[in-house]
């Protein structure tokens, strides 16, 4: 029997791929540029990394160009009026980041003579620079052997080693693997190559494994299921509450409605009579809680997801000859339901009992 073994992944395989297939980006010193002796500008690397944290390469390009035109160096940015920086940032979102960007530029200008510190530790001491940005700038701008891990890198590394621990718990192991794979020679290109591979080949859906430089060493590919990685922690299920709701309709086509109390969930809105919504398994979900005696027939269950719980309402319908005198509520023509302040859950409940009550209600 032949046992199929994988080759160990190597940085050199990835770097060879990067030399041929790297993306050309305005802030990047590509391998041909590096050969011509062009060095990465830490200001550009830092600026692009901060901008890229919230949006795509395509969206960042015009902002990056505009910033560089207005403020070609970190010292220029440090001197810029705060409002101008915020205005240039507008549209990128996360405005706290723009404020930190300005603070960081000021710190580099005033405390470091306009020159970025060249170590991860030194960079991390600056305002607004976290683990990721410090590692990325240290590797890309200063060729430090720093383990750089963004979402793209997480995907590649989790597939390469078939890391089954869900995110975020799996991160430390992923970072360890990235650190082991990051070479002393060309660590910045390695980091950028991992990002490019994740963005163009090892994509979330249908990765192009046949074109991947790691395809002889990838555990997830060997398992024939790259897409299952990275494993995400199952979302915590919301608690379930249950109740019953009652749709009473007269032969004239009137429906019994009432108003919810002002305070609390859906306060002041219109509803059909309903029980309390409780988390107990024995929550009132039967006709015992109906507003009056009638031949209540089940119309199924509707569910609705609120922010903090999922509601499952058992719906009962009664067709009655005439209006019943009720202290708490009123009778409304079904044809007039659209004009009522009925929340979605109530529309769903009514639609379960009277399918054509709302053209737009979803079950
Ligand atoms: S072989 Fe496929 S799954 Fe594995 S790293 Fe390459 S693209 Fe991703």
CSV table of N, CA and C in Angstrom, one decimal, residues 4-111:
chain,number,residue,atom,x,y,z
A,4,UNK,N,0.4,8.2,0.8
A,4,UNK,CA,0.6,9.5,0.2
A,4,UNK,C,1.1,10.5,1.3
A,5,UNK,N,2.3,11.0,1.2
A,5,UNK,CA,2.8,12.0,2.1
A,5,UNK,C,2.9,13.3,1.4
A,6,UNK,N,2.8,14.4,2.2
A,6,UNK,CA,2.9,15.7,1.7
A,6,UNK,C,4.3,16.3,1.9
A,7,UNK,N,4.7,17.1,1.0
A,7,UNK,CA,6.0,17.8,1.2
A,7,UNK,C,5.7,18.9,2.2
A,8,UNK,N,6.7,19.3,3.0
A,8,UNK,CA,6.5,20.4,3.9
A,8,UNK,C,6.4,21.7,3.1
A,9,UNK,N,5.5,22.6,3.5
A,9,UNK,CA,5.4,23.8,2.7
A,9,UNK,C,6.7,24.6,2.9
A,10,UNK,N,7.1,25.3,1.9
A,10,UNK,CA,8.3,26.2,2.0
A,10,UNK,C,8.0,27.6,1.6
A,11,UNK,N,8.8,28.5,2.2
A,11,UNK,CA,8.6,29.9,1.9
A,11,UNK,C,9.1,30.1,0.5
A,12,UNK,N,10.2,29.4,0.1
A,12,UNK,CA,10.7,29.6,-1.3
A,12,UNK,C,9.7,29.3,-2.4
A,13,UNK,N,8.9,28.3,-2.2
A,13,UNK,CA,7.9,28.0,-3.2
A,13,UNK,C,6.9,29.2,-3.4
A,14,UNK,N,6.6,29.7,-2.2
A,14,UNK,CA,5.6,30.9,-2.3
A,14,UNK,C,6.3,32.1,-2.9
A,15,UNK,N,7.6,32.3,-2.5
A,15,UNK,CA,8.3,33.5,-3.1
A,15,UNK,C,8.5,33.4,-4.6
A,16,UNK,N,8.8,32.2,-5.1
A,16,UNK,CA,8.9,32.0,-6.5
A,16,UNK,C,7.6,32.4,-7.2
A,17,UNK,N,6.5,31.9,-6.6
A,17,UNK,CA,5.2,32.3,-7.2
A,17,UNK,C,5.0,33.8,-7.2
A,18,UNK,N,5.3,34.4,-6.0
A,18,UNK,CA,5.1,35.8,-5.9
A,18,UNK,C,6.0,36.6,-6.9
A,19,UNK,N,7.2,36.2,-7.2
A,19,UNK,CA,8.0,36.9,-8.1
A,19,UNK,C,7.3,36.9,-9.5
A,20,UNK,N,6.5,35.9,-9.8
A,20,UNK,CA,5.9,35.9,-11.1
A,20,UNK,C,4.4,36.5,-11.1
A,21,UNK,N,3.7,36.3,-10.0
A,21,UNK,CA,2.3,36.6,-9.9
A,21,UNK,C,1.9,37.7,-9.0
A,22,UNK,N,2.8,38.5,-8.4
A,22,UNK,CA,2.4,39.5,-7.4
A,22,UNK,C,1.5,40.5,-8.0
A,23,UNK,N,0.7,41.1,-7.2
A,23,UNK,CA,-0.2,42.2,-7.6
A,23,UNK,C,0.7,43.5,-7.6
A,24,UNK,N,0.4,44.3,-8.6
A,24,UNK,CA,1.1,45.7,-8.5
A,24,UNK,C,0.2,46.6,-7.8
A,25,UNK,N,0.6,47.1,-6.7
A,25,UNK,CA,-0.2,48.0,-5.9
A,25,UNK,C,0.6,49.3,-5.6
A,26,UNK,N,-0.1,50.4,-5.6
A,26,UNK,CA,0.5,51.7,-5.5
A,26,UNK,C,1.5,51.9,-4.3
A,27,UNK,N,1.2,51.2,-3.3
A,27,UNK,CA,2.1,51.3,-2.1
A,27,UNK,C,3.2,50.3,-2.0
A,28,UNK,N,3.2,49.4,-3.0
A,28,UNK,CA,4.1,48.3,-2.9
A,28,UNK,C,5.4,48.4,-3.7
A,29,UNK,N,6.5,47.9,-3.2
A,29,UNK,CA,7.7,47.8,-3.9
A,29,UNK,C,7.7,46.4,-4.4
A,30,UNK,N,7.4,46.2,-5.7
A,30,UNK,CA,7.3,44.8,-6.3
A,30,UNK,C,8.7,44.2,-6.4
A,31,UNK,N,8.9,42.9,-6.6
A,31,UNK,CA,10.2,42.3,-6.8
A,31,UNK,C,11.0,43.0,-7.9
A,32,UNK,N,10.4,43.3,-9.1
A,32,UNK,CA,11.3,44.0,-10.1
A,32,UNK,C,11.8,45.4,-9.6
A,33,UNK,N,10.9,46.1,-8.9
A,33,UNK,CA,11.3,47.4,-8.4
A,33,UNK,C,12.4,47.2,-7.4
A,34,UNK,N,12.3,46.2,-6.5
A,34,UNK,CA,13.3,46.0,-5.5
A,34,UNK,C,14.7,45.7,-6.2
A,35,UNK,N,14.6,44.9,-7.3
A,35,UNK,CA,15.8,44.6,-8.0
A,35,UNK,C,16.5,45.9,-8.5
A,36,UNK,N,15.7,46.9,-8.8
A,36,UNK,CA,16.2,48.2,-9.3
A,36,UNK,C,16.7,49.0,-8.1
A,37,UNK,N,16.6,48.5,-6.9
A,37,UNK,CA,17.2,49.2,-5.8
A,37,UNK,C,16.2,50.1,-5.1
A,38,UNK,N,14.9,50.0,-5.5
A,38,UNK,CA,13.8,50.9,-4.9
A,38,UNK,C,13.5,50.3,-3.5
A,39,UNK,N,13.4,51.1,-2.5
A,39,UNK,CA,13.2,50.6,-1.1
A,39,UNK,C,11.7,51.0,-0.7
A,40,UNK,N,11.1,50.2,0.1
A,40,UNK,CA,9.8,50.5,0.6
A,40,UNK,C,9.8,51.8,1.5
A,41,UNK,N,8.8,52.6,1.3
A,41,UNK,CA,8.6,53.8,2.1
A,41,UNK,C,7.7,53.5,3.3
A,42,UNK,N,8.3,53.5,4.6
A,42,UNK,CA,7.4,53.1,5.7
A,42,UNK,C,6.1,53.9,5.8
A,43,UNK,N,6.2,55.2,5.4
A,43,UNK,CA,5.0,56.0,5.5
A,43,UNK,C,3.9,55.4,4.6
A,44,UNK,N,4.3,55.1,3.4
A,44,UNK,CA,3.3,54.5,2.4
A,44,UNK,C,2.8,53.2,2.9
A,45,UNK,N,3.7,52.4,3.5
A,45,UNK,CA,3.3,51.0,3.9
A,45,UNK,C,2.3,51.2,5.1
A,46,UNK,N,2.7,52.0,6.0
A,46,UNK,CA,1.8,52.3,7.2
A,46,UNK,C,0.4,52.8,6.8
A,47,UNK,N,0.4,53.8,6.0
A,47,UNK,CA,-0.8,54.4,5.5
A,47,UNK,C,-1.7,53.4,4.8
A,48,UNK,N,-1.1,52.6,3.9
A,48,UNK,CA,-1.9,51.6,3.2
A,48,UNK,C,-2.5,50.6,4.1
A,49,UNK,N,-1.6,50.1,5.1
A,49,UNK,CA,-2.1,49.1,6.0
A,49,UNK,C,-3.3,49.6,6.9
A,50,UNK,N,-3.2,50.8,7.3
A,50,UNK,CA,-4.3,51.4,8.2
A,50,UNK,C,-5.5,51.5,7.3
A,51,UNK,N,-5.4,52.0,6.1
A,51,UNK,CA,-6.6,52.1,5.2
A,51,UNK,C,-7.2,50.8,4.9
A,52,UNK,N,-6.3,49.8,4.6
A,52,UNK,CA,-6.8,48.5,4.1
A,52,UNK,C,-7.5,47.7,5.2
A,53,UNK,N,-7.4,48.1,6.5
A,53,UNK,CA,-8.0,47.4,7.5
A,53,UNK,C,-9.5,47.4,7.5
A,54,UNK,N,-10.1,48.4,6.8
A,54,UNK,CA,-11.5,48.4,6.8
A,54,UNK,C,-12.2,48.3,5.4
A,55,UNK,N,-11.3,48.2,4.4
A,55,UNK,CA,-12.0,48.1,3.1
A,55,UNK,C,-11.1,47.4,2.1
A,56,UNK,N,-11.5,47.4,0.8
A,56,UNK,CA,-10.8,46.6,-0.2
A,56,UNK,C,-9.7,47.4,-0.9
A,57,UNK,N,-8.8,46.7,-1.5
A,57,UNK,CA,-7.8,47.4,-2.3
A,57,UNK,C,-8.3,48.4,-3.3
A,58,UNK,N,-9.4,48.0,-4.0
A,58,UNK,CA,-9.9,48.9,-5.0
A,58,UNK,C,-10.4,50.2,-4.4
A,59,UNK,N,-11.1,50.1,-3.2
A,59,UNK,CA,-11.7,51.3,-2.6
A,59,UNK,C,-10.6,52.1,-2.0
A,60,UNK,N,-9.5,51.5,-1.6
A,60,UNK,CA,-8.4,52.3,-0.9
A,60,UNK,C,-7.6,53.1,-1.9
A,61,UNK,N,-7.4,52.6,-3.1
A,61,UNK,CA,-6.5,53.3,-4.1
A,61,UNK,C,-6.7,54.8,-4.2
A,62,UNK,N,-7.9,55.3,-4.5
A,62,UNK,CA,-8.1,56.7,-4.7
A,62,UNK,C,-7.8,57.5,-3.4
A,63,UNK,N,-8.1,56.9,-2.2
A,63,UNK,CA,-7.9,57.6,-0.9
A,63,UNK,C,-6.4,57.7,-0.7
A,64,UNK,N,-5.7,56.6,-1.0
A,64,UNK,CA,-4.2,56.6,-0.8
A,64,UNK,C,-3.6,57.6,-1.7
A,65,UNK,N,-4.0,57.7,-3.0
A,65,UNK,CA,-3.4,58.7,-3.9
A,65,UNK,C,-3.6,60.1,-3.4
A,66,UNK,N,-4.8,60.3,-3.0
A,66,UNK,CA,-5.2,61.7,-2.5
A,66,UNK,C,-4.4,62.1,-1.3
A,67,UNK,N,-4.2,61.2,-0.3
A,67,UNK,CA,-3.4,61.4,0.9
A,67,UNK,C,-2.0,61.8,0.5
A,68,UNK,N,-1.5,61.0,-0.4
A,68,UNK,CA,0.0,61.2,-0.8
A,68,UNK,C,0.1,62.5,-1.5
A,69,UNK,N,-0.9,62.9,-2.3
A,69,UNK,CA,-0.8,64.1,-3.0
A,69,UNK,C,-0.8,65.3,-2.0
A,70,UNK,N,-1.7,65.2,-1.1
A,70,UNK,CA,-1.9,66.3,-0.1
A,70,UNK,C,-0.7,66.3,0.9
A,71,UNK,N,-0.3,65.1,1.4
A,71,UNK,CA,0.7,65.0,2.4
A,71,UNK,C,1.7,64.0,2.0
A,72,UNK,N,2.7,64.4,1.3
A,72,UNK,CA,3.7,63.4,0.7
A,72,UNK,C,4.5,62.7,1.8
A,73,UNK,N,4.7,63.3,3.0
A,73,UNK,CA,5.5,62.6,4.0
A,73,UNK,C,4.7,62.6,5.3
A,74,UNK,N,5.2,61.8,6.3
A,74,UNK,CA,4.5,61.7,7.5
A,74,UNK,C,4.5,63.0,8.3
A,75,UNK,N,5.6,63.8,8.1
A,75,UNK,CA,5.7,65.1,8.7
A,75,UNK,C,4.6,66.1,8.2
A,76,UNK,N,4.4,66.0,6.9
A,76,UNK,CA,3.3,66.8,6.3
A,76,UNK,C,1.9,66.4,6.9
A,77,UNK,N,1.7,65.1,7.0
A,77,UNK,CA,0.5,64.7,7.6
A,77,UNK,C,0.3,65.2,9.1
A,78,UNK,N,1.4,65.1,9.8
A,78,UNK,CA,1.5,65.6,11.2
A,78,UNK,C,1.1,67.1,11.3
A,79,UNK,N,1.5,67.8,10.3
A,79,UNK,CA,1.2,69.3,10.3
A,79,UNK,C,-0.2,69.6,9.8
A,80,UNK,N,-0.9,68.7,9.2
A,80,UNK,CA,-2.2,69.0,8.5
A,80,UNK,C,-3.2,69.3,9.6
A,81,UNK,N,-4.2,70.2,9.3
A,81,UNK,CA,-5.3,70.5,10.2
A,81,UNK,C,-6.1,69.2,10.3
A,82,UNK,N,-6.5,68.9,11.6
A,82,UNK,CA,-7.3,67.7,11.8
A,82,UNK,C,-8.5,67.5,11.0
A,83,UNK,N,-9.2,68.7,10.8
A,83,UNK,CA,-10.5,68.6,10.0
A,83,UNK,C,-10.2,68.2,8.5
A,84,UNK,N,-9.1,68.7,8.0
A,84,UNK,CA,-8.7,68.3,6.6
A,84,UNK,C,-8.5,66.8,6.5
A,85,UNK,N,-7.8,66.3,7.5
A,85,UNK,CA,-7.5,64.8,7.4
A,85,UNK,C,-8.8,64.1,7.5
A,86,UNK,N,-9.7,64.5,8.4
A,86,UNK,CA,-11.0,63.8,8.6
A,86,UNK,C,-11.8,63.9,7.3
A,87,UNK,N,-11.7,65.1,6.6
A,87,UNK,CA,-12.5,65.3,5.4
A,87,UNK,C,-11.9,64.3,4.3
A,88,UNK,N,-10.6,64.2,4.2
A,88,UNK,CA,-10.0,63.3,3.2
A,88,UNK,C,-10.3,61.9,3.5
A,89,UNK,N,-10.5,61.6,4.8
A,89,UNK,CA,-10.8,60.2,5.2
A,89,UNK,C,-12.3,59.8,4.9
A,90,UNK,N,-13.1,60.9,4.9
A,90,UNK,CA,-14.6,60.6,4.8
A,90,UNK,C,-14.9,59.6,3.7
A,91,UNK,N,-15.7,58.7,4.1
A,91,UNK,CA,-16.1,57.6,3.1
A,91,UNK,C,-15.4,56.3,3.4
A,92,UNK,N,-14.2,56.4,4.1
A,92,UNK,CA,-13.5,55.1,4.5
A,92,UNK,C,-14.1,54.5,5.8
A,93,UNK,N,-14.8,55.3,6.5
A,93,UNK,CA,-15.4,54.8,7.8
A,93,UNK,C,-14.5,54.7,8.9
A,94,UNK,N,-15.0,54.2,10.0
A,94,UNK,CA,-14.2,54.1,11.3
A,94,UNK,C,-13.3,55.3,11.5
A,95,UNK,N,-14.0,56.4,11.9
A,95,UNK,CA,-13.3,57.7,12.0
A,95,UNK,C,-12.3,57.7,13.2
A,96,UNK,N,-12.4,56.8,14.1
A,96,UNK,CA,-11.5,56.8,15.2
A,96,UNK,C,-10.1,56.5,14.6
A,97,UNK,N,-10.1,55.7,13.6
A,97,UNK,CA,-8.8,55.3,12.9
A,97,UNK,C,-8.2,56.5,12.3
A,98,UNK,N,-9.0,57.4,11.7
A,98,UNK,CA,-8.4,58.6,11.1
A,98,UNK,C,-7.8,59.5,12.2
A,99,UNK,N,-8.5,59.6,13.3
A,99,UNK,CA,-7.9,60.4,14.4
A,99,UNK,C,-6.6,59.8,14.9
A,100,UNK,N,-6.6,58.5,15.0
A,100,UNK,CA,-5.3,57.8,15.5
A,100,UNK,C,-4.2,58.0,14.4
A,101,UNK,N,-4.6,58.0,13.2
A,101,UNK,CA,-3.7,58.1,12.1
A,101,UNK,C,-2.9,59.5,12.2
A,102,UNK,N,-3.7,60.5,12.5
A,102,UNK,CA,-3.1,61.8,12.7
A,102,UNK,C,-2.2,61.8,14.0
A,103,UNK,N,-2.7,61.2,15.0
A,103,UNK,CA,-2.0,61.2,16.3
A,103,UNK,C,-0.6,60.5,16.1
A,104,UNK,N,-0.7,59.4,15.3
A,104,UNK,CA,0.5,58.6,15.1
A,104,UNK,C,1.5,59.4,14.2
A,105,UNK,N,1.0,60.1,13.2
A,105,UNK,CA,1.9,60.9,12.4
A,105,UNK,C,2.5,62.0,13.3
A,106,UNK,N,1.8,62.6,14.2
A,106,UNK,CA,2.3,63.6,15.1
A,106,UNK,C,3.4,63.0,16.0
A,107,UNK,N,3.2,61.8,16.5
A,107,UNK,CA,4.2,61.2,17.3
A,107,UNK,C,5.4,60.9,16.6
A,108,UNK,N,5.3,60.4,15.3
A,108,UNK,CA,6.5,60.1,14.5
A,108,UNK,C,7.3,61.3,14.3
A,109,UNK,N,6.5,62.4,14.0
A,109,UNK,CA,7.2,63.7,13.6
A,109,UNK,C,7.9,64.3,14.9
A,110,UNK,N,7.1,64.3,16.0
A,110,UNK,CA,7.7,65.0,17.1
A,110,UNK,C,8.7,64.2,18.0
A,111,UNK,N,8.4,62.9,18.1
A,111,UNK,CA,9.2,62.1,18.9
A,111,UNK,C,10.3,61.3,18.2
